[in-house]
């Protein structure tokens, strides 16, 4: 079976960008803007596994497309002896100064070494990156069961099951606390409805397990319903998480925007990515009131592929394109995204290179 970071269709091999060049044969409707006097500074954290290789692809594409972005690169890893409080603070300082970052997956070891909160979780909390947004969109050229999918998953990612509150009360008995608050539930619900309004979407579906977790998920569901009343033009529904998983597989077209607590969002992000080709094709981003961090929609280090030139850079390149749009670099954003989509559609790839040179 194929790892989700690789995708092989009738004509497609695993994608990896190694060499790209800018040519005059651009297929972008806008004309290039005048070069800005200064560049945008963006924090880059390559992460673990194939993250550094994917970031190399991003840097080479940006260079080929003459994108006015300067990266401040930091290597932070819990499994490569590149993690410390000092390094974490350096990354946070850069992110706070630049307000925009692009990052790979920082792998979290399963072994307990005295600290329950991973560096990933600590970054999210320190920056209050409460909203994770994953736009699941079919790419012509990938052979999948469902075509023309277009749905958005919005995940609250600062509380819930990821609160790092666990303890062993007696030997062999562990309590793991799931924290749900009205404030953060209403905040993510409002974010989802605002997103739907801004993007011209018609429906928001709250995903929950309130039939079992009557107080915790009950509060989340109640908060979503209260916020929904403020947006009469947006249809509101709710669905139990297990039924949601089945419905996504059977008929994903019924969904538009889905909003959910932390753990459910992690699961649904990965399930939905599988519907359109795997973890290597879906972009994502996380927001606070002040900062934006761009990362792939389904987060996997894919360590077994390091150095083999089989990691699919599509998700990271589309993530980088979304970052450029966030920076109001529409021309460069469209250039990168359209080039990637054209390459995928045409199947103009080979094992060690994405041939974007004719399209960027």
XYZ file of C-alpha atoms in Angstrom:
360
model
C 0.000 0.000 0.000
C 1.106 3.536 -0.732
C 1.992 5.985 1.975
C -0.373 9.001 1.899
C 2.510 11.293 0.974
C 2.880 9.502 -2.356
C 0.356 9.345 -5.160
C 0.480 7.112 -8.176
C -2.278 7.259 -10.768
C -2.248 5.921 -14.307
C 0.323 8.509 -15.362
C 1.545 9.980 -12.087
C 4.682 9.089 -10.198
C 5.681 10.495 -6.791
C 6.392 14.185 -7.065
C 9.476 15.940 -5.799
C 10.754 19.308 -6.876
C 14.502 19.468 -7.321
C 15.189 21.899 -10.168
C 12.934 24.606 -11.543
C 13.540 27.526 -13.857
C 11.510 30.576 -14.745
C 10.586 30.895 -18.397
C 8.641 33.398 -20.402
C 5.858 30.912 -21.154
C 3.719 31.934 -18.204
C 0.049 31.073 -18.062
C -1.019 33.666 -15.513
C -3.599 36.260 -16.478
C -2.143 39.173 -14.510
C 0.923 41.056 -15.575
C 3.865 40.995 -13.191
C 3.709 43.833 -10.650
C 6.558 46.253 -10.180
C 9.124 44.817 -7.810
C 8.563 45.974 -4.245
C 11.226 48.057 -2.571
C 11.483 45.487 0.206
C 10.790 41.819 0.647
C 8.460 40.077 3.066
C 10.179 38.265 5.894
C 8.695 34.855 6.675
C 9.733 32.378 9.358
C 10.490 28.904 7.988
C 10.620 25.777 10.169
C 11.329 22.739 7.944
C 10.505 20.222 10.671
C 11.261 16.505 10.564
C 11.161 13.735 7.986
C 10.773 15.022 4.451
C 10.035 18.534 5.708
C 13.468 19.936 4.737
C 13.134 18.430 1.234
C 9.682 19.967 0.799
C 10.999 23.335 1.948
C 13.814 23.052 -0.580
C 11.146 22.664 -3.252
C 9.404 25.809 -1.977
C 12.636 27.831 -1.962
C 13.543 26.732 -5.483
C 10.093 27.559 -6.831
C 10.157 30.960 -5.122
C 13.576 31.660 -6.603
C 12.413 30.651 -10.084
C 9.306 32.817 -9.782
C 11.252 35.777 -8.300
C 8.959 35.865 -5.261
C 9.787 38.809 -2.935
C 10.003 36.705 0.228
C 12.996 36.271 2.510
C 12.988 33.257 4.809
C 14.315 33.203 8.351
C 15.005 29.490 8.726
C 15.051 27.623 12.036
C 15.596 23.916 12.606
C 13.552 22.639 15.517
C 13.191 18.919 16.198
C 12.419 16.719 19.191
C 13.953 13.644 17.534
C 17.163 15.074 16.046
C 18.643 16.712 19.148
C 17.670 20.123 17.793
C 15.190 21.103 20.475
C 15.724 23.354 23.453
C 13.903 26.110 25.268
C 16.292 28.613 23.706
C 15.578 27.393 20.163
C 11.847 27.368 20.814
C 12.013 30.962 22.024
C 14.044 31.943 18.947
C 11.368 30.456 16.684
C 8.586 32.157 18.628
C 10.401 35.490 18.525
C 10.814 35.243 14.745
C 7.187 34.247 14.245
C 5.974 37.116 16.411
C 8.149 39.599 14.548
C 7.245 38.372 11.066
C 3.639 37.383 11.880
C 3.742 34.830 9.049
C 5.447 31.435 9.031
C 5.623 28.263 6.975
C 6.486 25.020 8.704
C 6.812 21.294 8.259
C 5.757 18.647 10.744
C 7.740 18.626 13.996
C 7.566 14.957 14.946
C 6.337 14.209 18.451
C 7.926 11.171 20.167
C 5.510 8.803 21.895
C 7.830 8.250 24.843
C 7.093 10.287 27.975
C 10.192 12.190 29.069
C 8.758 14.464 31.712
C 6.968 16.925 29.416
C 3.471 16.162 28.107
C 3.125 19.113 25.730
C 4.989 18.667 22.439
C 6.815 21.519 20.722
C 4.028 21.596 18.122
C 1.423 22.118 20.834
C 3.519 24.677 22.657
C 3.951 26.716 19.478
C 0.194 26.714 18.922
C -0.529 27.790 22.479
C 2.172 30.450 22.679
C 0.861 32.028 19.452
C -2.783 31.181 20.249
C -3.202 29.503 16.850
C -6.757 28.503 17.635
C -8.096 27.963 14.111
C -6.718 25.347 11.728
C -8.174 25.555 8.212
C -7.863 22.751 5.661
C -9.409 23.265 2.225
C -9.997 19.848 0.673
C -10.186 20.354 -3.077
C -9.921 17.773 -5.860
C -7.003 18.232 -8.252
C -7.635 17.134 -11.865
C -4.987 14.575 -12.705
C -5.252 12.544 -9.510
C -7.327 9.396 -9.871
C -9.669 9.207 -6.864
C -13.067 7.705 -6.098
C -14.699 11.125 -5.660
C -14.104 14.010 -8.071
C -14.822 17.749 -7.815
C -14.718 17.788 -4.030
C -14.662 21.208 -2.379
C -15.057 21.315 1.391
C -13.375 23.099 4.301
C -12.454 21.653 7.699
C -12.050 24.120 10.565
C -10.520 22.721 13.744
C -10.128 24.274 17.177
C -6.566 23.376 18.153
C -5.713 24.948 21.499
C -7.787 22.821 23.897
C -9.858 19.607 23.836
C -7.982 16.326 24.089
C -4.679 18.129 23.393
C -4.672 19.973 26.709
C -1.702 17.952 28.052
C -3.515 17.230 31.304
C -2.828 13.583 32.174
C -1.977 11.861 35.396
C -1.774 8.365 36.841
C -3.968 8.475 39.953
C -3.037 4.926 40.993
C -0.838 2.356 39.294
C -2.441 1.260 36.050
C -5.116 3.994 36.034
C -4.522 7.097 33.898
C -6.891 10.057 33.651
C -6.640 12.203 30.529
C -8.640 15.422 30.695
C -10.455 16.912 27.717
C -11.016 20.646 28.204
C -13.882 22.409 26.420
C -14.647 26.046 27.204
C -17.532 28.222 26.098
C -15.172 31.060 25.152
C -13.026 29.001 22.786
C -15.995 27.050 21.404
C -17.798 30.255 20.497
C -14.584 31.702 19.076
C -14.018 28.813 16.662
C -17.706 28.744 15.742
C -17.625 32.454 14.925
C -14.454 31.920 12.894
C -16.207 29.178 10.892
C -19.290 31.288 10.184
C -17.180 34.344 9.320
C -15.118 32.172 6.978
C -18.273 30.827 5.325
C -19.639 34.339 4.900
C -16.414 35.738 3.452
C -15.893 32.803 1.070
C -19.503 32.665 -0.121
C -20.202 29.286 1.449
C -23.738 28.246 2.297
C -23.553 25.755 5.170
C -21.640 25.090 8.389
C -21.764 21.671 10.046
C -20.687 21.202 13.675
C -19.077 17.816 14.368
C -19.416 16.411 17.893
C -19.974 13.436 20.210
C -22.451 15.098 22.547
C -24.521 11.932 22.821
C -21.690 10.425 24.900
C -19.718 13.435 26.199
C -22.861 15.284 27.193
C -21.188 18.104 29.095
C -17.963 18.687 27.124
C -19.153 18.197 23.554
C -22.578 19.361 24.697
C -21.074 22.752 25.519
C -19.297 22.873 22.155
C -22.517 22.018 20.320
C -24.540 24.548 22.305
C -21.948 27.259 21.579
C -22.066 26.534 17.835
C -25.876 26.683 17.842
C -25.830 30.030 19.663
C -23.380 31.535 17.190
C -25.347 30.099 14.246
C -28.336 32.232 15.235
C -26.270 35.334 14.438
C -25.808 34.178 10.819
C -29.320 33.534 9.438
C -28.085 33.380 5.832
C -25.804 30.419 6.582
C -27.474 27.020 6.978
C -26.437 25.264 10.189
C -26.377 21.520 10.871
C -24.704 19.193 13.357
C -23.487 15.611 13.006
C -21.979 12.994 15.321
C -18.298 12.336 14.581
C -18.614 8.631 13.752
C -21.488 9.245 11.336
C -19.521 12.139 9.851
C -16.630 9.791 9.006
C -18.971 7.384 7.241
C -20.806 10.160 5.388
C -17.526 11.673 4.212
C -16.549 8.375 2.636
C -19.983 7.657 1.139
C -21.163 11.126 0.101
C -18.709 13.950 0.861
C -20.578 16.345 -1.445
C -23.182 17.022 1.258
C -20.619 18.986 3.286
C -19.418 22.557 2.832
C -17.713 23.948 5.961
C -17.203 21.660 8.962
C -16.214 22.948 12.409
C -15.099 20.680 15.252
C -12.991 20.270 18.408
C -9.321 19.364 18.350
C -9.054 15.577 18.076
C -11.974 15.199 15.664
C -10.353 17.787 13.421
C -7.087 15.868 13.338
C -8.904 12.688 12.313
C -11.172 14.342 9.744
C -8.256 16.277 8.192
C -6.519 13.007 7.404
C -9.652 11.190 6.278
C -10.599 14.008 3.918
C -7.048 14.246 2.550
C -7.326 10.589 1.605
C -10.421 11.371 -0.446
C -8.488 13.610 -2.847
C -5.135 11.843 -3.087
C -3.400 11.761 0.280
C -1.425 13.867 2.713
C 0.870 15.079 -0.063
C -1.772 17.101 -1.904
C -3.795 19.059 0.686
C -2.632 22.470 1.982
C -3.505 23.971 5.352
C -3.033 26.980 7.596
C -3.491 28.032 11.216
C -4.568 31.419 12.502
C -4.621 33.477 15.662
C -5.810 37.061 15.962
C -2.289 38.222 15.035
C -0.370 35.403 13.354
C -0.687 32.990 10.442
C 1.268 29.743 10.174
C 1.067 27.763 6.943
C 1.571 23.992 6.966
C 0.219 20.990 5.090
C -3.356 19.972 5.796
C -2.511 16.426 6.944
C 0.671 16.450 9.003
C 3.035 13.513 8.522
C 6.857 13.516 8.758
C 7.129 10.529 6.326
C 10.601 9.789 7.728
C 10.997 6.576 5.720
C 11.128 8.613 2.512
C 13.990 10.917 3.510
C 16.573 11.199 0.744
C 14.635 8.995 -1.692
C 13.050 11.758 -3.810
C 9.566 10.307 -3.515
C 7.914 12.880 -1.227
C 5.086 14.730 -2.924
C 5.651 18.517 -2.678
C 2.189 19.451 -3.997
C 0.654 20.134 -0.580
C 3.595 22.266 0.565
C 3.722 24.221 -2.693
C -0.023 24.922 -2.533
C 0.423 25.874 1.120
C 3.169 28.301 0.073
C 0.840 29.690 -2.594
C -1.829 30.321 0.045
C 0.790 32.058 2.169
C 1.602 34.398 -0.729
C -2.087 35.205 -1.093
C -2.196 36.021 2.615
C 0.689 38.442 1.985
C -1.334 40.040 -0.855
C 1.130 38.697 -3.425
C -1.727 37.572 -5.674
C 0.290 37.430 -8.868
C 2.982 35.174 -7.429
C 0.408 33.090 -5.559
C -1.531 32.404 -8.751
C 1.667 31.700 -10.663
C 2.722 28.973 -8.237
C -0.690 27.374 -7.752
C -1.572 27.343 -11.452
C 1.809 25.850 -12.330
C 1.370 23.053 -9.781
C -2.180 22.310 -10.929
C -1.144 22.249 -14.593
C 1.738 19.871 -13.884
C -0.554 17.507 -11.967
C -3.271 17.667 -14.603
C -0.865 16.964 -17.470
C 1.046 14.276 -15.572
C 4.252 16.038 -16.582
C 6.306 14.547 -13.783
C 9.063 12.093 -13.113
C 10.344 10.410 -9.979
C 12.920 13.020 -9.037
C 11.495 16.258 -10.365
C 8.337 18.244 -10.840
C 8.708 19.826 -14.270
C 7.309 23.271 -13.549
C 9.791 25.074 -15.770
C 7.260 25.437 -18.607
C 4.567 26.818 -16.335
C 6.169 28.995 -13.648
